[in-house]
């Protein structure tokens, strides 16, 4: 490896210097708005971040200053994700992109609940896109969470026309159900809140209150988008023998799945966490083509009302909060 030069008695290789220069490239963006993710709320409630940490990652933003090798320019309104896999490690090679160490280390700086954010050149190259003109800002903010759902659909590897049951019809459940339908599944959704059941029905997808579920329903794949501990026995009840349960939420008590259920029924239980760049690209297409409809799913709050947005989300008063910055 060629040595570039000696600086401050430290040998700097050409490769490392190029990497350092690349890390300084990117764009300063003013955040127009940012979706409030359930993971943001979990981090706050469980004190998983240090005081002073700025959360938020579902951003829509306008470029105000840029030094990048991409075609983006000042004035462009973009959407971006916050993590990028390296594509080279064993995690990436095995499809576990969200376990990639580089993935976990990359982020926008600071988080999206702020007026200005730095988006690196690597983000611009891999996970950033111009906001489609036919999407309002609060609609475009679903780009990253829908990408998460698309990865879950792909990880489940269900055959086309399989029966998929979505348990929990919050914003993620509504996205998941639509993503499954877009990928050719026969979808059923269920929830305890009647308004959410009716919302999914209005989108052309069969849905039930959990108390009204037909005992004969047996799903090839169950997608657990509810964080309620009661979702686990519901999933076990309605998955067919030999079927799959995809876990897409954490539960408060960290209860698990009964070993004998998995063993004797040959069930597959798997998790899915965060999207790859390919999943995000698919997300953009589904949103742009209105194959996944998100109009009206968000309630808009100004930044100074962020705490109210969190409280209203926890109290099930709203489906999804979008924090308008500018």
PDB file of C-alpha atoms in Angstrom:
ATOM      1  CA  UNK A   1       0.000   0.000   0.000  1.00  0.00           C
ATOM      2  CA  UNK A   2       1.506   3.345  -1.087  1.00  0.00           C
ATOM      3  CA  UNK A   3       2.345   5.900   1.577  1.00  0.00           C
ATOM      4  CA  UNK A   4       0.985   9.335   0.718  1.00  0.00           C
ATOM      5  CA  UNK A   5       2.914  11.554   3.113  1.00  0.00           C
ATOM      6  CA  UNK A   6       3.948  12.064   6.724  1.00  0.00           C
ATOM      7  CA  UNK A   7       1.743  14.400   8.760  1.00  0.00           C
ATOM      8  CA  UNK A   8       2.403  15.242  12.404  1.00  0.00           C
ATOM      9  CA  UNK A   9       4.716  12.221  12.646  1.00  0.00           C
ATOM     10  CA  UNK A  10       1.838   9.924  11.560  1.00  0.00           C
ATOM     11  CA  UNK A  11       2.050   7.844   8.404  1.00  0.00           C
ATOM     12  CA  UNK A  12      -1.082   8.397   6.317  1.00  0.00           C
ATOM     13  CA  UNK A  13      -1.718   5.962   3.474  1.00  0.00           C
ATOM     14  CA  UNK A  14      -3.279   7.177   0.250  1.00  0.00           C
ATOM     15  CA  UNK A  15      -6.252   4.915   0.863  1.00  0.00           C
ATOM     16  CA  UNK A  16      -6.923   6.281   4.348  1.00  0.00           C
ATOM     17  CA  UNK A  17      -6.448   9.885   3.211  1.00  0.00           C
ATOM     18  CA  UNK A  18      -8.927   9.422   0.379  1.00  0.00           C
ATOM     19  CA  UNK A  19     -11.367   7.922   2.857  1.00  0.00           C
ATOM     20  CA  UNK A  20     -10.931  10.884   5.197  1.00  0.00           C
ATOM     21  CA  UNK A  21     -11.488  13.348   2.356  1.00  0.00           C
ATOM     22  CA  UNK A  22     -14.583  11.459   1.250  1.00  0.00           C
ATOM     23  CA  UNK A  23     -15.999  11.587   4.780  1.00  0.00           C
ATOM     24  CA  UNK A  24     -15.852  15.390   4.622  1.00  0.00           C
ATOM     25  CA  UNK A  25     -17.811  15.469   1.372  1.00  0.00           C
ATOM     26  CA  UNK A  26     -21.560  15.620   1.461  1.00  0.00           C
ATOM     27  CA  UNK A  27     -24.368  18.092   1.817  1.00  0.00           C
ATOM     28  CA  UNK A  28     -25.682  20.432   4.462  1.00  0.00           C
ATOM     29  CA  UNK A  29     -29.455  20.259   4.339  1.00  0.00           C
ATOM     30  CA  UNK A  30     -32.243  22.152   6.033  1.00  0.00           C
ATOM     31  CA  UNK A  31     -34.786  19.692   7.350  1.00  0.00           C
ATOM     32  CA  UNK A  32     -38.297  20.388   6.096  1.00  0.00           C
ATOM     33  CA  UNK A  33     -39.784  17.641   8.234  1.00  0.00           C
ATOM     34  CA  UNK A  34     -39.136  14.294   9.875  1.00  0.00           C
ATOM     35  CA  UNK A  35     -41.373  11.337  10.688  1.00  0.00           C
ATOM     36  CA  UNK A  36     -41.557  10.163  14.291  1.00  0.00           C
ATOM     37  CA  UNK A  37     -40.521   6.495  14.370  1.00  0.00           C
ATOM     38  CA  UNK A  38     -41.535   4.014  17.047  1.00  0.00           C
ATOM     39  CA  UNK A  39     -37.841   3.331  17.595  1.00  0.00           C
ATOM     40  CA  UNK A  40     -37.353   6.994  18.575  1.00  0.00           C
ATOM     41  CA  UNK A  41     -39.990   6.595  21.273  1.00  0.00           C
ATOM     42  CA  UNK A  42     -38.493   3.314  22.530  1.00  0.00           C
ATOM     43  CA  UNK A  43     -35.060   4.939  22.808  1.00  0.00           C
ATOM     44  CA  UNK A  44     -36.502   7.815  24.832  1.00  0.00           C
ATOM     45  CA  UNK A  45     -38.689   5.718  27.123  1.00  0.00           C
ATOM     46  CA  UNK A  46     -36.008   3.133  27.844  1.00  0.00           C
ATOM     47  CA  UNK A  47     -33.193   5.715  28.161  1.00  0.00           C
ATOM     48  CA  UNK A  48     -31.166   4.061  25.404  1.00  0.00           C
ATOM     49  CA  UNK A  49     -29.529   7.309  24.272  1.00  0.00           C
ATOM     50  CA  UNK A  50     -27.417   9.897  26.072  1.00  0.00           C
ATOM     51  CA  UNK A  51     -28.887  13.240  27.127  1.00  0.00           C
ATOM     52  CA  UNK A  52     -28.554  15.731  24.307  1.00  0.00           C
ATOM     53  CA  UNK A  53     -28.868  13.125  21.533  1.00  0.00           C
ATOM     54  CA  UNK A  54     -30.941  14.375  18.606  1.00  0.00           C
ATOM     55  CA  UNK A  55     -33.198  11.613  17.305  1.00  0.00           C
ATOM     56  CA  UNK A  56     -35.157  11.386  14.057  1.00  0.00           C
ATOM     57  CA  UNK A  57     -34.168   9.765  10.776  1.00  0.00           C
ATOM     58  CA  UNK A  58     -37.192   9.814   8.426  1.00  0.00           C
ATOM     59  CA  UNK A  59     -36.246  13.145   6.874  1.00  0.00           C
ATOM     60  CA  UNK A  60     -37.304  15.258   3.946  1.00  0.00           C
ATOM     61  CA  UNK A  61     -34.774  18.030   3.439  1.00  0.00           C
ATOM     62  CA  UNK A  62     -33.498  20.692   1.061  1.00  0.00           C
ATOM     63  CA  UNK A  63     -29.826  20.981   0.133  1.00  0.00           C
ATOM     64  CA  UNK A  64     -28.304  24.338   1.059  1.00  0.00           C
ATOM     65  CA  UNK A  65     -24.588  23.557   0.554  1.00  0.00           C
ATOM     66  CA  UNK A  66     -22.985  20.604  -1.210  1.00  0.00           C
ATOM     67  CA  UNK A  67     -19.578  19.132  -2.049  1.00  0.00           C
ATOM     68  CA  UNK A  68     -20.326  15.793  -3.663  1.00  0.00           C
ATOM     69  CA  UNK A  69     -19.543  13.602  -6.663  1.00  0.00           C
ATOM     70  CA  UNK A  70     -23.276  13.058  -7.205  1.00  0.00           C
ATOM     71  CA  UNK A  71     -25.672  14.985  -9.440  1.00  0.00           C
ATOM     72  CA  UNK A  72     -27.468  16.563  -6.478  1.00  0.00           C
ATOM     73  CA  UNK A  73     -27.305  20.361  -6.309  1.00  0.00           C
ATOM     74  CA  UNK A  74     -28.249  23.250  -4.064  1.00  0.00           C
ATOM     75  CA  UNK A  75     -32.001  23.658  -3.795  1.00  0.00           C
ATOM     76  CA  UNK A  76     -32.800  19.975  -4.390  1.00  0.00           C
ATOM     77  CA  UNK A  77     -35.368  18.482  -2.017  1.00  0.00           C
ATOM     78  CA  UNK A  78     -34.292  14.976  -1.067  1.00  0.00           C
ATOM     79  CA  UNK A  79     -35.271  11.966   0.985  1.00  0.00           C
ATOM     80  CA  UNK A  80     -32.641   9.760   2.565  1.00  0.00           C
ATOM     81  CA  UNK A  81     -32.154   6.894   4.960  1.00  0.00           C
ATOM     82  CA  UNK A  82     -29.661   7.089   7.811  1.00  0.00           C
ATOM     83  CA  UNK A  83     -27.683   3.794   7.673  1.00  0.00           C
ATOM     84  CA  UNK A  84     -25.585   2.275   4.885  1.00  0.00           C
ATOM     85  CA  UNK A  85     -24.204  -1.293   4.780  1.00  0.00           C
ATOM     86  CA  UNK A  86     -20.647  -1.834   3.583  1.00  0.00           C
ATOM     87  CA  UNK A  87     -21.674  -4.607   1.189  1.00  0.00           C
ATOM     88  CA  UNK A  88     -18.450  -6.518   1.848  1.00  0.00           C
ATOM     89  CA  UNK A  89     -18.572  -8.028   5.339  1.00  0.00           C
ATOM     90  CA  UNK A  90     -19.909 -11.466   6.255  1.00  0.00           C
ATOM     91  CA  UNK A  91     -23.159  -9.935   7.493  1.00  0.00           C
ATOM     92  CA  UNK A  92     -23.751  -8.223   4.157  1.00  0.00           C
ATOM     93  CA  UNK A  93     -22.756 -11.291   2.161  1.00  0.00           C
ATOM     94  CA  UNK A  94     -25.323 -13.333   4.107  1.00  0.00           C
ATOM     95  CA  UNK A  95     -28.105 -10.782   3.682  1.00  0.00           C
ATOM     96  CA  UNK A  96     -27.967  -9.472   7.254  1.00  0.00           C
ATOM     97  CA  UNK A  97     -27.273  -5.892   6.208  1.00  0.00           C
ATOM     98  CA  UNK A  98     -28.632  -4.298   9.378  1.00  0.00           C
ATOM     99  CA  UNK A  99     -26.107  -6.283  11.445  1.00  0.00           C
ATOM    100  CA  UNK A 100     -23.213  -4.812   9.427  1.00  0.00           C
ATOM    101  CA  UNK A 101     -20.866  -2.840  11.702  1.00  0.00           C
ATOM    102  CA  UNK A 102     -20.527  -0.061   9.136  1.00  0.00           C
ATOM    103  CA  UNK A 103     -24.326   0.095   8.877  1.00  0.00           C
ATOM    104  CA  UNK A 104     -24.596   0.705  12.624  1.00  0.00           C
ATOM    105  CA  UNK A 105     -21.882   3.388  12.582  1.00  0.00           C
ATOM    106  CA  UNK A 106     -23.253   5.491   9.727  1.00  0.00           C
ATOM    107  CA  UNK A 107     -25.877   8.129  10.374  1.00  0.00           C
ATOM    108  CA  UNK A 108     -27.042  11.603   9.467  1.00  0.00           C
ATOM    109  CA  UNK A 109     -25.579  14.202  11.835  1.00  0.00           C
ATOM    110  CA  UNK A 110     -27.304  15.156  14.056  1.00  0.00           C
ATOM    111  CA  UNK A 111     -30.731  13.491  13.984  1.00  0.00           C
ATOM    112  CA  UNK A 112     -33.665  14.737  11.949  1.00  0.00           C
ATOM    113  CA  UNK A 113     -35.436  16.672  14.715  1.00  0.00           C
ATOM    114  CA  UNK A 114     -33.211  19.667  14.020  1.00  0.00           C
ATOM    115  CA  UNK A 115     -33.061  22.484  11.516  1.00  0.00           C
ATOM    116  CA  UNK A 116     -29.787  21.555   9.810  1.00  0.00           C
ATOM    117  CA  UNK A 117     -28.306  18.115   9.153  1.00  0.00           C
ATOM    118  CA  UNK A 118     -25.157  16.888   7.438  1.00  0.00           C
ATOM    119  CA  UNK A 119     -25.713  14.096   4.905  1.00  0.00           C
ATOM    120  CA  UNK A 120     -22.488  12.377   3.882  1.00  0.00           C
ATOM    121  CA  UNK A 121     -21.347  11.730   0.317  1.00  0.00           C
ATOM    122  CA  UNK A 122     -21.852   8.018   1.000  1.00  0.00           C
ATOM    123  CA  UNK A 123     -25.486   8.654   1.892  1.00  0.00           C
ATOM    124  CA  UNK A 124     -25.985  10.749  -1.215  1.00  0.00           C
ATOM    125  CA  UNK A 125     -24.536   7.994  -3.395  1.00  0.00           C
ATOM    126  CA  UNK A 126     -26.397   5.062  -1.896  1.00  0.00           C
ATOM    127  CA  UNK A 127     -29.657   5.932  -0.136  1.00  0.00           C
ATOM    128  CA  UNK A 128     -30.683   9.482  -1.103  1.00  0.00           C
ATOM    129  CA  UNK A 129     -33.145  10.411  -3.862  1.00  0.00           C
ATOM    130  CA  UNK A 130     -34.905  13.476  -5.136  1.00  0.00           C
ATOM    131  CA  UNK A 131     -38.344  13.750  -3.566  1.00  0.00           C
ATOM    132  CA  UNK A 132     -40.953  12.790  -6.183  1.00  0.00           C
ATOM    133  CA  UNK A 133     -43.109  15.755  -7.197  1.00  0.00           C
ATOM    134  CA  UNK A 134     -46.310  13.771  -6.706  1.00  0.00           C
ATOM    135  CA  UNK A 135     -45.619  13.176  -3.009  1.00  0.00           C
ATOM    136  CA  UNK A 136     -46.226  15.714  -0.259  1.00  0.00           C
ATOM    137  CA  UNK A 137     -43.413  16.031   2.266  1.00  0.00           C
ATOM    138  CA  UNK A 138     -45.223  14.033   4.946  1.00  0.00           C
ATOM    139  CA  UNK A 139     -45.906  11.280   2.386  1.00  0.00           C
ATOM    140  CA  UNK A 140     -42.281  11.185   1.222  1.00  0.00           C
ATOM    141  CA  UNK A 141     -41.155  10.722   4.852  1.00  0.00           C
ATOM    142  CA  UNK A 142     -42.511   7.156   4.660  1.00  0.00           C
ATOM    143  CA  UNK A 143     -39.615   6.253   2.333  1.00  0.00           C
ATOM    144  CA  UNK A 144     -37.438   4.716   5.072  1.00  0.00           C
ATOM    145  CA  UNK A 145     -40.137   2.957   7.166  1.00  0.00           C
ATOM    146  CA  UNK A 146     -41.676   1.428   4.036  1.00  0.00           C
ATOM    147  CA  UNK A 147     -38.187   0.224   3.086  1.00  0.00           C
ATOM    148  CA  UNK A 148     -38.049  -1.571   6.439  1.00  0.00           C
ATOM    149  CA  UNK A 149     -41.340  -3.313   5.638  1.00  0.00           C
ATOM    150  CA  UNK A 150     -40.160  -4.318   2.181  1.00  0.00           C
ATOM    151  CA  UNK A 151     -37.099  -5.979   3.667  1.00  0.00           C
ATOM    152  CA  UNK A 152     -39.370  -7.919   6.032  1.00  0.00           C
ATOM    153  CA  UNK A 153     -41.514  -9.091   3.128  1.00  0.00           C
ATOM    154  CA  UNK A 154     -38.419 -10.267   1.255  1.00  0.00           C
ATOM    155  CA  UNK A 155     -36.916 -12.001   4.291  1.00  0.00           C
ATOM    156  CA  UNK A 156     -40.086 -14.025   4.836  1.00  0.00           C
ATOM    157  CA  UNK A 157     -39.667 -15.549   1.346  1.00  0.00           C
ATOM    158  CA  UNK A 158     -43.327 -16.441   0.951  1.00  0.00           C
ATOM    159  CA  UNK A 159     -44.565 -17.807  -2.355  1.00  0.00           C
ATOM    160  CA  UNK A 160     -46.747 -15.536  -4.428  1.00  0.00           C
ATOM    161  CA  UNK A 161     -50.449 -15.753  -3.493  1.00  0.00           C
ATOM    162  CA  UNK A 162     -49.556 -16.959   0.006  1.00  0.00           C
ATOM    163  CA  UNK A 163     -51.851 -15.883   2.833  1.00  0.00           C
ATOM    164  CA  UNK A 164     -50.181 -13.235   5.004  1.00  0.00           C
ATOM    165  CA  UNK A 165     -51.634 -12.016   8.292  1.00  0.00           C
ATOM    166  CA  UNK A 166     -50.534  -8.672   9.734  1.00  0.00           C
ATOM    167  CA  UNK A 167     -51.112  -8.355  13.488  1.00  0.00           C
ATOM    168  CA  UNK A 168     -51.238  -4.713  14.572  1.00  0.00           C
ATOM    169  CA  UNK A 169     -52.425  -1.946  12.257  1.00  0.00           C
ATOM    170  CA  UNK A 170     -50.446   1.042  13.394  1.00  0.00           C
ATOM    171  CA  UNK A 171     -48.628   2.966  10.669  1.00  0.00           C
ATOM    172  CA  UNK A 172     -46.118   0.127  10.191  1.00  0.00           C
ATOM    173  CA  UNK A 173     -48.880  -2.478  10.022  1.00  0.00           C
ATOM    174  CA  UNK A 174     -50.705  -0.422   7.379  1.00  0.00           C
ATOM    175  CA  UNK A 175     -47.465  -0.127   5.389  1.00  0.00           C
ATOM    176  CA  UNK A 176     -46.647  -3.822   5.828  1.00  0.00           C
ATOM    177  CA  UNK A 177     -50.071  -4.950   4.631  1.00  0.00           C
ATOM    178  CA  UNK A 178     -49.810  -2.797   1.505  1.00  0.00           C
ATOM    179  CA  UNK A 179     -46.245  -3.937   0.805  1.00  0.00           C
ATOM    180  CA  UNK A 180     -47.310  -7.586   1.071  1.00  0.00           C
ATOM    181  CA  UNK A 181     -50.160  -6.944  -1.339  1.00  0.00           C
ATOM    182  CA  UNK A 182     -47.796  -5.185  -3.767  1.00  0.00           C
ATOM    183  CA  UNK A 183     -45.574  -8.283  -3.686  1.00  0.00           C
ATOM    184  CA  UNK A 184     -48.487 -10.528  -4.627  1.00  0.00           C
ATOM    185  CA  UNK A 185     -49.722 -11.878  -1.277  1.00  0.00           C
ATOM    186  CA  UNK A 186     -53.288 -12.422  -0.119  1.00  0.00           C
ATOM    187  CA  UNK A 187     -53.337 -10.151   2.909  1.00  0.00           C
ATOM    188  CA  UNK A 188     -55.423 -10.038   6.073  1.00  0.00           C
ATOM    189  CA  UNK A 189     -54.935  -7.472   8.823  1.00  0.00           C
ATOM    190  CA  UNK A 190     -56.160  -7.409  12.415  1.00  0.00           C
ATOM    191  CA  UNK A 191     -56.163  -4.983  15.307  1.00  0.00           C
ATOM    192  CA  UNK A 192     -58.093  -4.171  18.484  1.00  0.00           C
ATOM    193  CA  UNK A 193     -58.845  -0.602  17.326  1.00  0.00           C
ATOM    194  CA  UNK A 194     -61.843  -0.523  14.973  1.00  0.00           C
ATOM    195  CA  UNK A 195     -60.817   2.683  13.173  1.00  0.00           C
ATOM    196  CA  UNK A 196     -57.569   1.057  12.091  1.00  0.00           C
ATOM    197  CA  UNK A 197     -59.403  -2.021  10.854  1.00  0.00           C
ATOM    198  CA  UNK A 198     -61.677   0.224   8.798  1.00  0.00           C
ATOM    199  CA  UNK A 199     -58.696   2.164   7.446  1.00  0.00           C
ATOM    200  CA  UNK A 200     -57.106  -0.985   6.055  1.00  0.00           C
ATOM    201  CA  UNK A 201     -60.422  -2.035   4.547  1.00  0.00           C
ATOM    202  CA  UNK A 202     -60.624   1.353   2.795  1.00  0.00           C
ATOM    203  CA  UNK A 203     -57.300   0.513   1.151  1.00  0.00           C
ATOM    204  CA  UNK A 204     -58.797  -2.634  -0.340  1.00  0.00           C
ATOM    205  CA  UNK A 205     -57.334  -5.144   2.131  1.00  0.00           C
ATOM    206  CA  UNK A 206     -59.359  -7.574   4.248  1.00  0.00           C
ATOM    207  CA  UNK A 207     -59.223  -6.719   7.951  1.00  0.00           C
ATOM    208  CA  UNK A 208     -60.844  -7.774  11.224  1.00  0.00           C
ATOM    209  CA  UNK A 209     -61.016  -6.830  14.845  1.00  0.00           C
ATOM    210  CA  UNK A 210     -59.004  -9.498  16.675  1.00  0.00           C
ATOM    211  CA  UNK A 211     -62.127 -10.521  18.601  1.00  0.00           C
ATOM    212  CA  UNK A 212     -63.920 -11.240  15.313  1.00  0.00           C
ATOM    213  CA  UNK A 213     -61.183 -13.314  13.688  1.00  0.00           C
ATOM    214  CA  UNK A 214     -62.396 -16.534  12.094  1.00  0.00           C
ATOM    215  CA  UNK A 215     -60.915 -19.630  13.744  1.00  0.00           C
ATOM    216  CA  UNK A 216     -60.343 -21.188  10.327  1.00  0.00           C
ATOM    217  CA  UNK A 217     -57.779 -18.573   9.261  1.00  0.00           C
ATOM    218  CA  UNK A 218     -54.391 -20.196   8.820  1.00  0.00           C
ATOM    219  CA  UNK A 219     -51.692 -17.927   7.438  1.00  0.00           C
ATOM    220  CA  UNK A 220     -48.573 -19.017   5.587  1.00  0.00           C
ATOM    221  CA  UNK A 221     -46.848 -16.031   7.117  1.00  0.00           C
ATOM    222  CA  UNK A 222     -47.738 -13.911  10.143  1.00  0.00           C
ATOM    223  CA  UNK A 223     -46.167 -10.453  10.376  1.00  0.00           C
ATOM    224  CA  UNK A 224     -46.124  -9.242  13.969  1.00  0.00           C
ATOM    225  CA  UNK A 225     -46.132  -5.440  13.802  1.00  0.00           C
ATOM    226  CA  UNK A 226     -47.698  -5.015  17.234  1.00  0.00           C
ATOM    227  CA  UNK A 227     -45.579  -4.528  20.349  1.00  0.00           C
ATOM    228  CA  UNK A 228     -48.240  -6.081  22.569  1.00  0.00           C
ATOM    229  CA  UNK A 229     -47.291  -9.289  24.392  1.00  0.00           C
ATOM    230  CA  UNK A 230     -50.724 -10.623  23.428  1.00  0.00           C
ATOM    231  CA  UNK A 231     -49.643 -10.559  19.783  1.00  0.00           C
ATOM    232  CA  UNK A 232     -47.473 -13.634  20.369  1.00  0.00           C
ATOM    233  CA  UNK A 233     -50.283 -16.098  21.213  1.00  0.00           C
ATOM    234  CA  UNK A 234     -52.335 -14.508  18.425  1.00  0.00           C
ATOM    235  CA  UNK A 235     -49.536 -15.215  15.965  1.00  0.00           C
ATOM    236  CA  UNK A 236     -49.235 -18.818  17.157  1.00  0.00           C
ATOM    237  CA  UNK A 237     -52.980 -19.300  16.894  1.00  0.00           C
ATOM    238  CA  UNK A 238     -53.321 -18.200  13.284  1.00  0.00           C
ATOM    239  CA  UNK A 239     -50.089 -19.405  11.654  1.00  0.00           C
ATOM    240  CA  UNK A 240     -50.440 -22.691   9.806  1.00  0.00           C
ATOM    241  CA  UNK A 241     -48.321 -25.709  10.719  1.00  0.00           C
ATOM    242  CA  UNK A 242     -45.011 -25.288   8.921  1.00  0.00           C
ATOM    243  CA  UNK A 243     -45.652 -21.563   8.536  1.00  0.00           C
ATOM    244  CA  UNK A 244     -43.568 -18.503   9.353  1.00  0.00           C
ATOM    245  CA  UNK A 245     -43.812 -15.758  11.949  1.00  0.00           C
ATOM    246  CA  UNK A 246     -41.870 -12.609  11.155  1.00  0.00           C
ATOM    247  CA  UNK A 247     -41.184 -10.456  14.217  1.00  0.00           C
ATOM    248  CA  UNK A 248     -41.177  -6.778  13.370  1.00  0.00           C
ATOM    249  CA  UNK A 249     -41.573  -5.253  16.812  1.00  0.00           C
ATOM    250  CA  UNK A 250     -40.205  -5.529  20.312  1.00  0.00           C
ATOM    251  CA  UNK A 251     -42.514  -6.471  23.192  1.00  0.00           C
ATOM    252  CA  UNK A 252     -42.568  -4.826  26.596  1.00  0.00           C
ATOM    253  CA  UNK A 253     -41.911  -7.958  28.678  1.00  0.00           C
ATOM    254  CA  UNK A 254     -39.574  -9.678  26.201  1.00  0.00           C
ATOM    255  CA  UNK A 255     -41.681 -12.845  26.250  1.00  0.00           C
ATOM    256  CA  UNK A 256     -40.688 -15.484  23.720  1.00  0.00           C
ATOM    257  CA  UNK A 257     -42.266 -18.175  21.607  1.00  0.00           C
ATOM    258  CA  UNK A 258     -43.034 -21.575  23.153  1.00  0.00           C
ATOM    259  CA  UNK A 259     -40.293 -23.991  22.183  1.00  0.00           C
ATOM    260  CA  UNK A 260     -42.684 -26.937  21.732  1.00  0.00           C
ATOM    261  CA  UNK A 261     -44.896 -24.917  19.381  1.00  0.00           C
ATOM    262  CA  UNK A 262     -41.904 -24.226  17.148  1.00  0.00           C
ATOM    263  CA  UNK A 263     -40.617 -27.800  17.405  1.00  0.00           C
ATOM    264  CA  UNK A 264     -43.734 -29.895  16.895  1.00  0.00           C
ATOM    265  CA  UNK A 265     -45.358 -27.578  14.363  1.00  0.00           C
ATOM    266  CA  UNK A 266     -42.121 -26.929  12.413  1.00  0.00           C
ATOM    267  CA  UNK A 267     -42.606 -23.181  12.597  1.00  0.00           C
ATOM    268  CA  UNK A 268     -40.059 -20.654  11.438  1.00  0.00           C
ATOM    269  CA  UNK A 269     -39.688 -17.552  13.608  1.00  0.00           C
ATOM    270  CA  UNK A 270     -37.456 -14.826  12.205  1.00  0.00           C
ATOM    271  CA  UNK A 271     -36.827 -11.147  12.694  1.00  0.00           C
ATOM    272  CA  UNK A 272     -36.334  -8.224  10.351  1.00  0.00           C
ATOM    273  CA  UNK A 273     -34.978  -4.852  11.331  1.00  0.00           C
ATOM    274  CA  UNK A 274     -33.784  -2.302   8.799  1.00  0.00           C
ATOM    275  CA  UNK A 275     -33.534  -1.981   4.991  1.00  0.00           C
ATOM    276  CA  UNK A 276     -30.809  -2.330   2.403  1.00  0.00           C
ATOM    277  CA  UNK A 277     -30.325   0.259  -0.373  1.00  0.00           C
ATOM    278  CA  UNK A 278     -32.192  -2.092  -2.758  1.00  0.00           C
ATOM    279  CA  UNK A 279     -35.187  -2.207  -0.393  1.00  0.00           C
ATOM    280  CA  UNK A 280     -35.220   1.577  -0.202  1.00  0.00           C
ATOM    281  CA  UNK A 281     -35.186   1.842  -3.987  1.00  0.00           C
ATOM    282  CA  UNK A 282     -38.226  -0.453  -4.122  1.00  0.00           C
ATOM    283  CA  UNK A 283     -39.889   1.677  -1.450  1.00  0.00           C
ATOM    284  CA  UNK A 284     -39.476   4.825  -3.523  1.00  0.00           C
ATOM    285  CA  UNK A 285     -41.055   3.141  -6.544  1.00  0.00           C
ATOM    286  CA  UNK A 286     -44.049   1.860  -4.580  1.00  0.00           C
ATOM    287  CA  UNK A 287     -44.659   5.297  -3.070  1.00  0.00           C
ATOM    288  CA  UNK A 288     -44.165   7.160  -6.333  1.00  0.00           C
ATOM    289  CA  UNK A 289     -46.500   4.821  -8.229  1.00  0.00           C
ATOM    290  CA  UNK A 290     -49.080   4.924  -5.381  1.00  0.00           C
ATOM    291  CA  UNK A 291     -48.919   1.136  -5.020  1.00  0.00           C
ATOM    292  CA  UNK A 292     -48.584   1.939  -1.327  1.00  0.00           C
ATOM    293  CA  UNK A 293     -50.884   4.788  -0.304  1.00  0.00           C
ATOM    294  CA  UNK A 294     -49.838   6.959   2.634  1.00  0.00           C
ATOM    295  CA  UNK A 295     -51.853  10.135   2.097  1.00  0.00           C
ATOM    296  CA  UNK A 296     -53.527  11.159   5.343  1.00  0.00           C
ATOM    297  CA  UNK A 297     -51.687   8.641   7.534  1.00  0.00           C
ATOM    298  CA  UNK A 298     -49.630  11.343   9.255  1.00  0.00           C
ATOM    299  CA  UNK A 299     -50.641  14.046  11.705  1.00  0.00           C
ATOM    300  CA  UNK A 300     -48.434  17.141  11.381  1.00  0.00           C
ATOM    301  CA  UNK A 301     -46.884  18.794  14.457  1.00  0.00           C
ATOM    302  CA  UNK A 302     -44.459  21.735  14.700  1.00  0.00           C
ATOM    303  CA  UNK A 303     -41.076  20.943  16.225  1.00  0.00           C
ATOM    304  CA  UNK A 304     -41.956  22.689  19.487  1.00  0.00           C
ATOM    305  CA  UNK A 305     -44.806  20.183  19.940  1.00  0.00           C
ATOM    306  CA  UNK A 306     -42.585  17.111  19.597  1.00  0.00           C
ATOM    307  CA  UNK A 307     -43.435  15.936  23.125  1.00  0.00           C
ATOM    308  CA  UNK A 308     -47.159  16.180  22.353  1.00  0.00           C
ATOM    309  CA  UNK A 309     -46.597  14.142  19.193  1.00  0.00           C
ATOM    310  CA  UNK A 310     -44.892  11.457  21.291  1.00  0.00           C
ATOM    311  CA  UNK A 311     -47.689  11.470  23.875  1.00  0.00           C
ATOM    312  CA  UNK A 312     -50.434  11.328  21.250  1.00  0.00           C
ATOM    313  CA  UNK A 313     -48.684   8.398  19.566  1.00  0.00           C
ATOM    314  CA  UNK A 314     -48.407   6.494  22.853  1.00  0.00           C
ATOM    315  CA  UNK A 315     -52.070   7.202  23.642  1.00  0.00           C
ATOM    316  CA  UNK A 316     -53.157   5.866  20.212  1.00  0.00           C
ATOM    317  CA  UNK A 317     -54.720   9.228  19.385  1.00  0.00           C
ATOM    318  CA  UNK A 318     -52.912   9.293  16.054  1.00  0.00           C
ATOM    319  CA  UNK A 319     -51.459   6.772  13.636  1.00  0.00           C
ATOM    320  CA  UNK A 320     -48.202   8.548  12.774  1.00  0.00           C
ATOM    321  CA  UNK A 321     -46.614  11.892  13.633  1.00  0.00           C
ATOM    322  CA  UNK A 322     -44.754  14.039  11.133  1.00  0.00           C
ATOM    323  CA  UNK A 323     -42.701  16.814  12.696  1.00  0.00           C
ATOM    324  CA  UNK A 324     -42.631  19.882  10.491  1.00  0.00           C
ATOM    325  CA  UNK A 325     -39.363  21.777  10.914  1.00  0.00           C
ATOM    326  CA  UNK A 326     -39.637  24.445   8.193  1.00  0.00           C
TER     327      UNK A 326
END
